[in-house]
Amino acid sequence: MNGLVGKKIGMTSIYDASGSNVACTIIEALPNYVTQVKTSESDGYNAIQVSFGSRKEKNVSNALLGHYKKAGVAAGQKITELRDSTLEKKEGDAITVDEVFEEGDIVNAIGSTKGKGFQGVVKRYNFKGVGDATHGQHNRQRAPGSIGAASTPSKVIKGMRMGGRTGGNRVKIQNLEILKIMPEKHLLLVKGAVPGFKGSLVIIEK
Amino acid sequence: MEILNYIHDNLAEKKNLPDFRPGDNVEVYYKIIEGAKERIQVFRGDVLQIKGHDSHRTFTVRKLSNGVGVERIFPMASPNVADVKILKRGKVRRAKLYYLRELVGKKAKIKEKKYKK
């Protein structure tokens, strides 16, 4: 897997070659610096570990700071491993947008979705609710309905969908097209939506 | 925001459309791609409104076709809007001419603006 860590900037729309207006997400993928190269001999698997962004040294633990120092990389915001990368990089090397991607590539985007707190089943699982708004009904419109039978089995089966914490999950959106690369500003324009808040970090993998 | 502006400055096609306003009678030259062929279709009518900002600006053109009102919305930045020609300048008192939709015949006519020379 080749990829990069980037920051979601927001969404906009651009015109493609055929003149249609396409919605896209802007990702600012500043150079990722290699902090460690893992090999199957020494670590049991092949991967490169990269660091994204920057952080003040006083906010980084000494253990992590030592790890950065060893690679000769300034302290970063997030460390990510890219398994089985085909890029030949050494510790301290930078990975830039145009090295990894080309326009028209099909990529996956991994990020954390927006946290929505405790939500009912209508929002969480797209239930339809129960019953009418009128005809004497009340407080049933967003209800889950029946959650099982009665004395047999006299329990609610495991995995029954109910209300609860929603969002904030790690999600991979597959098969997004790269519409445009602007290496001078380290920008990527990816077709469609990408999980997470503006400013959240996303992994774009090829 | 800075990055958004940078993208629009670099990707949006720079076009020199004339400075038309609501009430003007215009011809819009719109590119139509049919397979490998490309031709230009002309849409003539009155500009009802201009809305949006930056690269998202659109304008609506209304015409009467066989007695039926037809409106088309064109994005200003679309590469398919090849050109716009102003035929008449209209004298109108508002920015959105929705009231024209209710009117027919002579009442739906926009007075032409006369320029002092």
PDB file of C-alpha atoms in Angstrom:
ATOM      1  CA  MET A   1       0.000   0.000   0.000  1.00  0.00           C
ATOM      2  CA  ASN A   2       1.335   3.352  -1.038  1.00  0.00           C
ATOM      3  CA  GLY A   3      -0.173   6.376   0.514  1.00  0.00           C
ATOM      4  CA  LEU A   4       0.054   9.609   2.405  1.00  0.00           C
ATOM      5  CA  VAL A   5      -1.413  11.268   5.443  1.00  0.00           C
ATOM      6  CA  GLY A   6      -3.157  14.563   4.761  1.00  0.00           C
ATOM      7  CA  LYS A   7      -5.450  17.122   6.309  1.00  0.00           C
ATOM      8  CA  LYS A   8      -9.016  17.553   5.122  1.00  0.00           C
ATOM      9  CA  ILE A   9      -9.509  21.191   4.154  1.00  0.00           C
ATOM     10  CA  GLY A  10     -13.111  21.108   2.948  1.00  0.00           C
ATOM     11  CA  MET A  11     -15.194  20.547  -0.129  1.00  0.00           C
ATOM     12  CA  THR A  12     -15.721  22.465  -3.343  1.00  0.00           C
ATOM     13  CA  SER A  13     -16.609  21.715  -6.943  1.00  0.00           C
ATOM     14  CA  ILE A  14     -14.612  21.968 -10.132  1.00  0.00           C
ATOM     15  CA  TYR A  15     -15.348  21.492 -13.827  1.00  0.00           C
ATOM     16  CA  ASP A  16     -13.950  18.374 -15.472  1.00  0.00           C
ATOM     17  CA  ALA A  17     -12.864  17.982 -19.091  1.00  0.00           C
ATOM     18  CA  SER A  18     -16.407  17.317 -20.330  1.00  0.00           C
ATOM     19  CA  GLY A  19     -17.664  20.486 -18.678  1.00  0.00           C
ATOM     20  CA  SER A  20     -19.637  18.874 -15.867  1.00  0.00           C
ATOM     21  CA  ASN A  21     -19.377  20.234 -12.356  1.00  0.00           C
ATOM     22  CA  VAL A  22     -17.903  17.634  -9.972  1.00  0.00           C
ATOM     23  CA  ALA A  23     -17.968  17.776  -6.163  1.00  0.00           C
ATOM     24  CA  CYS A  24     -14.564  17.121  -4.619  1.00  0.00           C
ATOM     25  CA  THR A  25     -12.726  17.192  -1.305  1.00  0.00           C
ATOM     26  CA  ILE A  26      -9.534  19.182  -0.863  1.00  0.00           C
ATOM     27  CA  ILE A  27      -6.754  17.421   1.023  1.00  0.00           C
ATOM     28  CA  GLU A  28      -3.592  19.187   2.051  1.00  0.00           C
ATOM     29  CA  ALA A  29      -0.915  16.510   2.123  1.00  0.00           C
ATOM     30  CA  LEU A  30       2.228  18.244   3.319  1.00  0.00           C
ATOM     31  CA  PRO A  31       5.366  16.122   2.893  1.00  0.00           C
ATOM     32  CA  ASN A  32       5.307  13.014   5.087  1.00  0.00           C
ATOM     33  CA  TYR A  33       8.681  12.186   6.656  1.00  0.00           C
ATOM     34  CA  VAL A  34       9.828   8.614   7.103  1.00  0.00           C
ATOM     35  CA  THR A  35      10.562   7.903  10.774  1.00  0.00           C
ATOM     36  CA  GLN A  36      11.226   4.170  10.532  1.00  0.00           C
ATOM     37  CA  VAL A  37      11.529   1.475   7.898  1.00  0.00           C
ATOM     38  CA  LYS A  38      10.244  -1.893   9.062  1.00  0.00           C
ATOM     39  CA  THR A  39      11.329  -5.079   7.323  1.00  0.00           C
ATOM     40  CA  SER A  40      10.164  -8.653   7.597  1.00  0.00           C
ATOM     41  CA  GLU A  41      13.576  -9.701   8.949  1.00  0.00           C
ATOM     42  CA  SER A  42      13.625  -7.281  11.853  1.00  0.00           C
ATOM     43  CA  ASP A  43       9.928  -6.644  12.544  1.00  0.00           C
ATOM     44  CA  GLY A  44       8.060  -9.528  10.956  1.00  0.00           C
ATOM     45  CA  TYR A  45       6.431  -7.388   8.279  1.00  0.00           C
ATOM     46  CA  ASN A  46       7.298  -4.697   5.727  1.00  0.00           C
ATOM     47  CA  ALA A  47       6.148  -1.161   6.313  1.00  0.00           C
ATOM     48  CA  ILE A  48       7.283   2.425   6.350  1.00  0.00           C
ATOM     49  CA  GLN A  49       6.379   4.598   9.273  1.00  0.00           C
ATOM     50  CA  VAL A  50       5.679   8.227   8.382  1.00  0.00           C
ATOM     51  CA  SER A  51       5.109  11.386  10.367  1.00  0.00           C
ATOM     52  CA  PHE A  52       2.712  14.139   9.321  1.00  0.00           C
ATOM     53  CA  GLY A  53       2.480  17.769  10.365  1.00  0.00           C
ATOM     54  CA  SER A  54       4.351  19.504  13.157  1.00  0.00           C
ATOM     55  CA  ARG A  55       4.121  19.813  16.912  1.00  0.00           C
ATOM     56  CA  LYS A  56       6.102  21.819  19.489  1.00  0.00           C
ATOM     57  CA  GLU A  57       8.874  19.752  21.022  1.00  0.00           C
ATOM     58  CA  LYS A  58       7.664  20.555  24.561  1.00  0.00           C
ATOM     59  CA  ASN A  59       4.375  18.803  23.787  1.00  0.00           C
ATOM     60  CA  VAL A  60       6.027  15.549  22.705  1.00  0.00           C
ATOM     61  CA  SER A  61       6.989  12.862  25.201  1.00  0.00           C
ATOM     62  CA  ASN A  62      10.692  12.182  25.591  1.00  0.00           C
ATOM     63  CA  ALA A  63      10.258   8.640  24.332  1.00  0.00           C
ATOM     64  CA  LEU A  64       8.651   9.822  21.096  1.00  0.00           C
ATOM     65  CA  LEU A  65      11.115  12.682  20.794  1.00  0.00           C
ATOM     66  CA  GLY A  66      13.964  10.170  20.910  1.00  0.00           C
ATOM     67  CA  HIS A  67      12.294   8.209  18.122  1.00  0.00           C
ATOM     68  CA  TYR A  68      12.049  11.359  15.992  1.00  0.00           C
ATOM     69  CA  LYS A  69      15.641  12.348  16.762  1.00  0.00           C
ATOM     70  CA  LYS A  70      16.907   8.935  15.689  1.00  0.00           C
ATOM     71  CA  ALA A  71      15.270   9.373  12.282  1.00  0.00           C
ATOM     72  CA  GLY A  72      16.361  13.004  12.025  1.00  0.00           C
ATOM     73  CA  VAL A  73      12.786  14.231  11.634  1.00  0.00           C
ATOM     74  CA  ALA A  74      11.118  17.188  13.376  1.00  0.00           C
ATOM     75  CA  ALA A  75       8.348  16.282  15.819  1.00  0.00           C
ATOM     76  CA  GLY A  76       5.064  15.658  13.990  1.00  0.00           C
ATOM     77  CA  GLN A  77       1.351  15.563  14.653  1.00  0.00           C
ATOM     78  CA  LYS A  78       0.673  11.941  13.791  1.00  0.00           C
ATOM     79  CA  ILE A  79       2.657   8.797  13.070  1.00  0.00           C
ATOM     80  CA  THR A  80       1.178   6.275  10.655  1.00  0.00           C
ATOM     81  CA  GLU A  81       2.406   3.008   9.213  1.00  0.00           C
ATOM     82  CA  LEU A  82       1.991   2.238   5.548  1.00  0.00           C
ATOM     83  CA  ARG A  83       2.177  -1.556   5.132  1.00  0.00           C
ATOM     84  CA  ASP A  84       4.001  -3.116   2.171  1.00  0.00           C
ATOM     85  CA  SER A  85       4.868   0.169   0.544  1.00  0.00           C
ATOM     86  CA  THR A  86       6.695  -0.071  -2.760  1.00  0.00           C
ATOM     87  CA  LEU A  87       8.392   3.288  -2.271  1.00  0.00           C
ATOM     88  CA  GLU A  88      12.098   2.917  -1.589  1.00  0.00           C
ATOM     89  CA  LYS A  89      12.721   5.352   1.210  1.00  0.00           C
ATOM     90  CA  LYS A  90      15.213   5.751   4.028  1.00  0.00           C
ATOM     91  CA  GLU A  91      14.661   7.256   7.456  1.00  0.00           C
ATOM     92  CA  GLY A  92      14.376  11.029   7.234  1.00  0.00           C
ATOM     93  CA  ASP A  93      13.216  11.067   3.596  1.00  0.00           C
ATOM     94  CA  ALA A  94      10.191  13.098   2.562  1.00  0.00           C
ATOM     95  CA  ILE A  95       7.275  11.643   0.632  1.00  0.00           C
ATOM     96  CA  THR A  96       5.410  14.205  -1.467  1.00  0.00           C
ATOM     97  CA  VAL A  97       2.052  14.138  -3.221  1.00  0.00           C
ATOM     98  CA  ASP A  98       3.325  13.860  -6.776  1.00  0.00           C
ATOM     99  CA  GLU A  99       5.607  10.930  -5.926  1.00  0.00           C
ATOM    100  CA  VAL A 100       2.732   8.749  -4.806  1.00  0.00           C
ATOM    101  CA  PHE A 101      -0.274   9.753  -6.908  1.00  0.00           C
ATOM    102  CA  GLU A 102      -1.163  10.616 -10.461  1.00  0.00           C
ATOM    103  CA  GLU A 103      -4.269  12.341 -11.712  1.00  0.00           C
ATOM    104  CA  GLY A 104      -6.961   9.779 -12.470  1.00  0.00           C
ATOM    105  CA  ASP A 105      -5.758   7.277  -9.866  1.00  0.00           C
ATOM    106  CA  ILE A 106      -8.381   5.358  -7.901  1.00  0.00           C
ATOM    107  CA  VAL A 107      -7.697   5.679  -4.165  1.00  0.00           C
ATOM    108  CA  ASN A 108      -9.209   4.864  -0.778  1.00  0.00           C
ATOM    109  CA  ALA A 109      -9.633   7.436   1.991  1.00  0.00           C
ATOM    110  CA  ILE A 110      -9.412   6.401   5.642  1.00  0.00           C
ATOM    111  CA  GLY A 111     -10.534   8.736   8.411  1.00  0.00           C
ATOM    112  CA  SER A 112     -12.684   9.088  11.503  1.00  0.00           C
ATOM    113  CA  THR A 113     -16.292  10.053  10.876  1.00  0.00           C
ATOM    114  CA  LYS A 114     -17.848  12.978  12.721  1.00  0.00           C
ATOM    115  CA  GLY A 115     -18.955  11.993  16.229  1.00  0.00           C
ATOM    116  CA  LYS A 116     -22.695  12.423  16.686  1.00  0.00           C
ATOM    117  CA  GLY A 117     -23.096  11.446  20.358  1.00  0.00           C
ATOM    118  CA  PHE A 118     -25.976   9.279  21.624  1.00  0.00           C
ATOM    119  CA  GLN A 119     -28.476   8.916  18.802  1.00  0.00           C
ATOM    120  CA  GLY A 120     -31.730   7.039  18.364  1.00  0.00           C
ATOM    121  CA  VAL A 121     -32.336   4.271  15.861  1.00  0.00           C
ATOM    122  CA  VAL A 122     -33.786   6.575  13.200  1.00  0.00           C
ATOM    123  CA  LYS A 123     -30.535   8.452  12.741  1.00  0.00           C
ATOM    124  CA  ARG A 124     -28.262   5.569  13.682  1.00  0.00           C
ATOM    125  CA  TYR A 125     -29.703   2.732  11.587  1.00  0.00           C
ATOM    126  CA  ASN A 126     -32.131   4.550   9.277  1.00  0.00           C
ATOM    127  CA  PHE A 127     -35.197   3.003  10.955  1.00  0.00           C
ATOM    128  CA  LYS A 128     -38.439   4.519   9.781  1.00  0.00           C
ATOM    129  CA  GLY A 129     -40.032   5.024  13.227  1.00  0.00           C
ATOM    130  CA  VAL A 130     -43.455   3.686  14.142  1.00  0.00           C
ATOM    131  CA  GLY A 131     -46.894   4.881  13.178  1.00  0.00           C
ATOM    132  CA  ASP A 132     -48.534   8.124  12.288  1.00  0.00           C
ATOM    133  CA  ALA A 133     -48.137  11.670  13.461  1.00  0.00           C
ATOM    134  CA  THR A 134     -51.883  12.072  13.902  1.00  0.00           C
ATOM    135  CA  HIS A 135     -54.922   9.809  14.608  1.00  0.00           C
ATOM    136  CA  GLY A 136     -54.397  10.040  18.375  1.00  0.00           C
ATOM    137  CA  GLN A 137     -50.811   8.774  18.242  1.00  0.00           C
ATOM    138  CA  HIS A 138     -48.078  10.363  20.256  1.00  0.00           C
ATOM    139  CA  ASN A 139     -44.363   9.830  20.973  1.00  0.00           C
ATOM    140  CA  ARG A 140     -44.001   6.849  18.582  1.00  0.00           C
ATOM    141  CA  GLN A 141     -42.630   8.614  15.548  1.00  0.00           C
ATOM    142  CA  ARG A 142     -38.954   7.862  16.158  1.00  0.00           C
ATOM    143  CA  ALA A 143     -39.470   4.664  18.183  1.00  0.00           C
ATOM    144  CA  PRO A 144     -37.658   1.411  17.261  1.00  0.00           C
ATOM    145  CA  GLY A 145     -40.781  -0.806  17.375  1.00  0.00           C
ATOM    146  CA  SER A 146     -40.661  -4.413  18.526  1.00  0.00           C
ATOM    147  CA  ILE A 147     -37.319  -5.753  19.748  1.00  0.00           C
ATOM    148  CA  GLY A 148     -38.327  -9.430  19.794  1.00  0.00           C
ATOM    149  CA  ALA A 149     -40.857 -12.071  20.842  1.00  0.00           C
ATOM    150  CA  ALA A 150     -42.258 -12.611  24.375  1.00  0.00           C
ATOM    151  CA  SER A 151     -41.807 -15.615  26.737  1.00  0.00           C
ATOM    152  CA  THR A 152     -39.964 -17.593  24.086  1.00  0.00           C
ATOM    153  CA  PRO A 153     -37.107 -16.720  24.057  1.00  0.00           C
ATOM    154  CA  SER A 154     -37.774 -14.247  26.928  1.00  0.00           C
ATOM    155  CA  LYS A 155     -34.657 -12.261  26.114  1.00  0.00           C
ATOM    156  CA  VAL A 156     -33.508  -9.762  23.578  1.00  0.00           C
ATOM    157  CA  ILE A 157     -31.143 -11.402  21.119  1.00  0.00           C
ATOM    158  CA  LYS A 158     -27.601 -10.110  21.001  1.00  0.00           C
ATOM    159  CA  GLY A 159     -26.787  -7.552  18.353  1.00  0.00           C
ATOM    160  CA  MET A 160     -30.314  -6.049  18.336  1.00  0.00           C
ATOM    161  CA  ARG A 161     -29.938  -2.576  16.864  1.00  0.00           C
ATOM    162  CA  MET A 162     -30.781   0.137  19.386  1.00  0.00           C
ATOM    163  CA  GLY A 163     -29.816   3.716  20.162  1.00  0.00           C
ATOM    164  CA  GLY A 164     -26.288   4.564  21.245  1.00  0.00           C
ATOM    165  CA  ARG A 165     -23.042   6.329  20.448  1.00  0.00           C
ATOM    166  CA  THR A 166     -22.959   7.176  16.778  1.00  0.00           C
ATOM    167  CA  GLY A 167     -20.156   8.296  14.484  1.00  0.00           C
ATOM    168  CA  GLY A 168     -16.537   8.733  15.398  1.00  0.00           C
ATOM    169  CA  ASN A 169     -15.616   5.432  13.753  1.00  0.00           C
ATOM    170  CA  ARG A 170     -12.636   4.730  11.567  1.00  0.00           C
ATOM    171  CA  VAL A 171     -14.046   4.355   8.080  1.00  0.00           C
ATOM    172  CA  LYS A 172     -12.527   3.575   4.707  1.00  0.00           C
ATOM    173  CA  ILE A 173     -14.204   5.051   1.643  1.00  0.00           C
ATOM    174  CA  GLN A 174     -13.149   3.077  -1.412  1.00  0.00           C
ATOM    175  CA  ASN A 175     -12.701   3.907  -5.082  1.00  0.00           C
ATOM    176  CA  LEU A 176     -12.423   7.682  -5.071  1.00  0.00           C
ATOM    177  CA  GLU A 177     -10.868   9.283  -8.110  1.00  0.00           C
ATOM    178  CA  ILE A 178      -8.041  11.796  -7.901  1.00  0.00           C
ATOM    179  CA  LEU A 179      -9.186  14.720  -9.986  1.00  0.00           C
ATOM    180  CA  LYS A 180      -6.256  17.048  -9.575  1.00  0.00           C
ATOM    181  CA  ILE A 181      -2.836  17.256  -7.957  1.00  0.00           C
ATOM    182  CA  MET A 182      -1.219  20.577  -7.123  1.00  0.00           C
ATOM    183  CA  PRO A 183       2.281  19.656  -5.944  1.00  0.00           C
ATOM    184  CA  GLU A 184       3.389  23.284  -5.469  1.00  0.00           C
ATOM    185  CA  LYS A 185       0.910  23.610  -2.549  1.00  0.00           C
ATOM    186  CA  HIS A 186       0.821  19.881  -1.692  1.00  0.00           C
ATOM    187  CA  LEU A 187      -2.868  19.679  -2.535  1.00  0.00           C
ATOM    188  CA  LEU A 188      -4.991  16.764  -3.682  1.00  0.00           C
ATOM    189  CA  LEU A 189      -8.511  17.043  -5.061  1.00  0.00           C
ATOM    190  CA  VAL A 190     -10.418  13.803  -4.515  1.00  0.00           C
ATOM    191  CA  LYS A 191     -13.802  13.187  -6.131  1.00  0.00           C
ATOM    192  CA  GLY A 192     -16.649  12.924  -3.643  1.00  0.00           C
ATOM    193  CA  ALA A 193     -16.711  13.074   0.126  1.00  0.00           C
ATOM    194  CA  VAL A 194     -14.125  11.937   2.668  1.00  0.00           C
ATOM    195  CA  PRO A 195     -14.946  11.078   6.319  1.00  0.00           C
ATOM    196  CA  GLY A 196     -14.302  13.497   9.161  1.00  0.00           C
ATOM    197  CA  PHE A 197     -14.309  17.126  10.170  1.00  0.00           C
ATOM    198  CA  LYS A 198     -12.517  19.870   8.314  1.00  0.00           C
ATOM    199  CA  GLY A 199      -8.987  19.792   9.687  1.00  0.00           C
ATOM    200  CA  SER A 200      -9.095  16.106  10.565  1.00  0.00           C
ATOM    201  CA  LEU A 201      -6.390  13.791   9.313  1.00  0.00           C
ATOM    202  CA  VAL A 202      -7.079  11.295   6.556  1.00  0.00           C
ATOM    203  CA  ILE A 203      -4.952   8.570   5.030  1.00  0.00           C
ATOM    204  CA  ILE A 204      -5.151   8.417   1.255  1.00  0.00           C
ATOM    205  CA  GLU A 205      -3.996   5.037  -0.029  1.00  0.00           C
ATOM    206  CA  LYS A 206      -3.575   3.734  -3.519  1.00  0.00           C
TER     207      LYS A 206
ATOM    208  CA  MET B   1     -10.215  29.686   2.857  1.00  0.00           C
ATOM    209  CA  GLU B   2      -6.818  30.677   1.540  1.00  0.00           C
ATOM    210  CA  ILE B   3      -6.456  27.248  -0.038  1.00  0.00           C
ATOM    211  CA  LEU B   4      -9.969  27.361  -1.495  1.00  0.00           C
ATOM    212  CA  ASN B   5      -9.226  30.683  -3.142  1.00  0.00           C
ATOM    213  CA  TYR B   6      -5.955  29.328  -4.477  1.00  0.00           C
ATOM    214  CA  ILE B   7      -7.753  26.395  -6.098  1.00  0.00           C
ATOM    215  CA  HIS B   8     -10.400  28.565  -7.696  1.00  0.00           C
ATOM    216  CA  ASP B   9      -7.857  31.067  -8.954  1.00  0.00           C
ATOM    217  CA  ASN B  10      -5.880  28.283 -10.578  1.00  0.00           C
ATOM    218  CA  LEU B  11      -8.582  25.978 -11.879  1.00  0.00           C
ATOM    219  CA  ALA B  12     -11.383  28.306 -12.881  1.00  0.00           C
ATOM    220  CA  GLU B  13     -11.144  29.243 -16.523  1.00  0.00           C
ATOM    221  CA  LYS B  14     -10.574  32.947 -16.971  1.00  0.00           C
ATOM    222  CA  LYS B  15     -13.374  34.234 -19.120  1.00  0.00           C
ATOM    223  CA  ASN B  16     -14.249  37.671 -20.302  1.00  0.00           C
ATOM    224  CA  LEU B  17     -18.004  37.621 -20.312  1.00  0.00           C
ATOM    225  CA  PRO B  18     -19.520  41.067 -20.849  1.00  0.00           C
ATOM    226  CA  ASP B  19     -20.954  42.911 -17.869  1.00  0.00           C
ATOM    227  CA  PHE B  20     -24.622  42.017 -18.323  1.00  0.00           C
ATOM    228  CA  ARG B  21     -27.288  42.598 -15.704  1.00  0.00           C
ATOM    229  CA  PRO B  22     -30.798  41.413 -14.872  1.00  0.00           C
ATOM    230  CA  GLY B  23     -33.182  42.826 -17.452  1.00  0.00           C
ATOM    231  CA  ASP B  24     -30.745  42.652 -20.332  1.00  0.00           C
ATOM    232  CA  ASN B  25     -31.651  40.762 -23.471  1.00  0.00           C
ATOM    233  CA  VAL B  26     -28.775  38.406 -24.206  1.00  0.00           C
ATOM    234  CA  GLU B  27     -27.678  35.582 -26.455  1.00  0.00           C
ATOM    235  CA  VAL B  28     -25.862  32.760 -24.677  1.00  0.00           C
ATOM    236  CA  TYR B  29     -23.568  30.629 -26.831  1.00  0.00           C
ATOM    237  CA  TYR B  30     -23.586  27.212 -25.206  1.00  0.00           C
ATOM    238  CA  LYS B  31     -21.318  24.372 -26.306  1.00  0.00           C
ATOM    239  CA  ILE B  32     -23.004  21.033 -26.819  1.00  0.00           C
ATOM    240  CA  ILE B  33     -20.887  17.909 -27.171  1.00  0.00           C
ATOM    241  CA  GLU B  34     -22.489  15.065 -29.110  1.00  0.00           C
ATOM    242  CA  GLY B  35     -20.083  12.150 -29.165  1.00  0.00           C
ATOM    243  CA  ALA B  36     -17.018  13.487 -30.943  1.00  0.00           C
ATOM    244  CA  LYS B  37     -18.806  16.470 -32.435  1.00  0.00           C
ATOM    245  CA  GLU B  38     -19.123  19.821 -30.785  1.00  0.00           C
ATOM    246  CA  ARG B  39     -21.582  22.490 -31.780  1.00  0.00           C
ATOM    247  CA  ILE B  40     -22.811  25.756 -30.372  1.00  0.00           C
ATOM    248  CA  GLN B  41     -26.406  26.371 -29.408  1.00  0.00           C
ATOM    249  CA  VAL B  42     -27.746  29.872 -28.985  1.00  0.00           C
ATOM    250  CA  PHE B  43     -30.221  30.660 -26.232  1.00  0.00           C
ATOM    251  CA  ARG B  44     -31.749  34.117 -26.475  1.00  0.00           C
ATOM    252  CA  GLY B  45     -33.763  35.679 -23.703  1.00  0.00           C
ATOM    253  CA  ASP B  46     -33.909  38.102 -20.796  1.00  0.00           C
ATOM    254  CA  VAL B  47     -31.602  37.758 -17.802  1.00  0.00           C
ATOM    255  CA  LEU B  48     -33.855  37.170 -14.773  1.00  0.00           C
ATOM    256  CA  GLN B  49     -31.213  37.019 -12.073  1.00  0.00           C
ATOM    257  CA  ILE B  50     -27.546  36.663 -11.287  1.00  0.00           C
ATOM    258  CA  LYS B  51     -26.788  34.786  -8.092  1.00  0.00           C
ATOM    259  CA  GLY B  52     -23.941  33.095  -6.259  1.00  0.00           C
ATOM    260  CA  HIS B  53     -20.420  34.244  -5.586  1.00  0.00           C
ATOM    261  CA  ASP B  54     -16.889  33.698  -6.879  1.00  0.00           C
ATOM    262  CA  SER B  55     -16.716  30.667  -9.125  1.00  0.00           C
ATOM    263  CA  HIS B  56     -20.218  29.523  -8.187  1.00  0.00           C
ATOM    264  CA  ARG B  57     -22.045  32.399  -9.898  1.00  0.00           C
ATOM    265  CA  THR B  58     -24.962  31.479 -12.125  1.00  0.00           C
ATOM    266  CA  PHE B  59     -27.419  33.441 -14.226  1.00  0.00           C
ATOM    267  CA  THR B  60     -30.935  32.608 -15.350  1.00  0.00           C
ATOM    268  CA  VAL B  61     -32.184  33.433 -18.829  1.00  0.00           C
ATOM    269  CA  ARG B  62     -35.905  33.371 -19.648  1.00  0.00           C
ATOM    270  CA  LYS B  63     -37.492  33.295 -23.076  1.00  0.00           C
ATOM    271  CA  LEU B  64     -40.867  32.542 -24.575  1.00  0.00           C
ATOM    272  CA  SER B  65     -40.869  29.518 -26.830  1.00  0.00           C
ATOM    273  CA  ASN B  66     -44.170  28.994 -28.715  1.00  0.00           C
ATOM    274  CA  GLY B  67     -45.958  30.839 -25.948  1.00  0.00           C
ATOM    275  CA  VAL B  68     -44.402  28.753 -23.188  1.00  0.00           C
ATOM    276  CA  GLY B  69     -41.926  30.332 -20.806  1.00  0.00           C
ATOM    277  CA  VAL B  70     -38.543  28.560 -20.787  1.00  0.00           C
ATOM    278  CA  GLU B  71     -35.801  29.298 -18.285  1.00  0.00           C
ATOM    279  CA  ARG B  72     -32.233  28.058 -18.303  1.00  0.00           C
ATOM    280  CA  ILE B  73     -29.637  28.468 -15.590  1.00  0.00           C
ATOM    281  CA  PHE B  74     -26.042  28.833 -16.747  1.00  0.00           C
ATOM    282  CA  PRO B  75     -22.996  28.692 -14.456  1.00  0.00           C
ATOM    283  CA  MET B  76     -20.722  31.637 -15.235  1.00  0.00           C
ATOM    284  CA  ALA B  77     -17.583  29.541 -14.808  1.00  0.00           C
ATOM    285  CA  SER B  78     -18.778  26.609 -16.915  1.00  0.00           C
ATOM    286  CA  PRO B  79     -16.409  25.870 -19.792  1.00  0.00           C
ATOM    287  CA  ASN B  80     -19.500  25.169 -21.914  1.00  0.00           C
ATOM    288  CA  VAL B  81     -20.674  28.787 -21.808  1.00  0.00           C
ATOM    289  CA  ALA B  82     -18.621  29.968 -24.757  1.00  0.00           C
ATOM    290  CA  ASP B  83     -19.851  33.526 -24.953  1.00  0.00           C
ATOM    291  CA  VAL B  84     -22.618  35.927 -24.005  1.00  0.00           C
ATOM    292  CA  LYS B  85     -23.729  38.794 -26.233  1.00  0.00           C
ATOM    293  CA  ILE B  86     -25.791  41.710 -24.963  1.00  0.00           C
ATOM    294  CA  LEU B  87     -28.468  42.662 -27.472  1.00  0.00           C
ATOM    295  CA  LYS B  88     -30.461  45.181 -25.427  1.00  0.00           C
ATOM    296  CA  ARG B  89     -29.943  46.842 -22.072  1.00  0.00           C
ATOM    297  CA  GLY B  90     -33.080  46.644 -19.947  1.00  0.00           C
ATOM    298  CA  LYS B  91     -34.448  49.307 -17.658  1.00  0.00           C
ATOM    299  CA  VAL B  92     -35.479  47.510 -14.488  1.00  0.00           C
ATOM    300  CA  ARG B  93     -35.746  48.487 -10.836  1.00  0.00           C
ATOM    301  CA  ARG B  94     -34.849  45.261  -9.089  1.00  0.00           C
ATOM    302  CA  ALA B  95     -32.127  42.636  -9.111  1.00  0.00           C
ATOM    303  CA  LYS B  96     -34.365  39.553  -9.325  1.00  0.00           C
ATOM    304  CA  LEU B  97     -37.072  39.794 -11.982  1.00  0.00           C
ATOM    305  CA  TYR B  98     -39.263  36.946 -10.747  1.00  0.00           C
ATOM    306  CA  TYR B  99     -42.371  39.066 -11.330  1.00  0.00           C
ATOM    307  CA  LEU B 100     -41.955  38.549 -15.087  1.00  0.00           C
ATOM    308  CA  ARG B 101     -43.040  34.933 -14.685  1.00  0.00           C
ATOM    309  CA  GLU B 102     -46.547  36.047 -13.771  1.00  0.00           C
ATOM    310  CA  LEU B 103     -46.889  38.451 -16.663  1.00  0.00           C
ATOM    311  CA  VAL B 104     -47.757  37.805 -20.298  1.00  0.00           C
ATOM    312  CA  GLY B 105     -47.894  39.850 -23.467  1.00  0.00           C
ATOM    313  CA  LYS B 106     -47.050  43.500 -23.395  1.00  0.00           C
ATOM    314  CA  LYS B 107     -46.778  43.623 -19.606  1.00  0.00           C
ATOM    315  CA  ALA B 108     -43.905  41.133 -19.686  1.00  0.00           C
ATOM    316  CA  LYS B 109     -41.883  43.454 -21.888  1.00  0.00           C
ATOM    317  CA  ILE B 110     -38.818  45.111 -20.402  1.00  0.00           C
ATOM    318  CA  LYS B 111     -38.257  48.739 -21.361  1.00  0.00           C
ATOM    319  CA  GLU B 112     -35.004  49.415 -23.093  1.00  0.00           C
ATOM    320  CA  LYS B 113     -32.465  51.610 -21.399  1.00  0.00           C
ATOM    321  CA  LYS B 114     -31.566  54.680 -23.396  1.00  0.00           C
ATOM    322  CA  TYR B 115     -28.054  55.940 -23.086  1.00  0.00           C
ATOM    323  CA  LYS B 116     -27.209  59.591 -23.035  1.00  0.00           C
ATOM    324  CA  LYS B 117     -24.482  60.288 -25.483  1.00  0.00           C
TER     325      LYS B 117
END
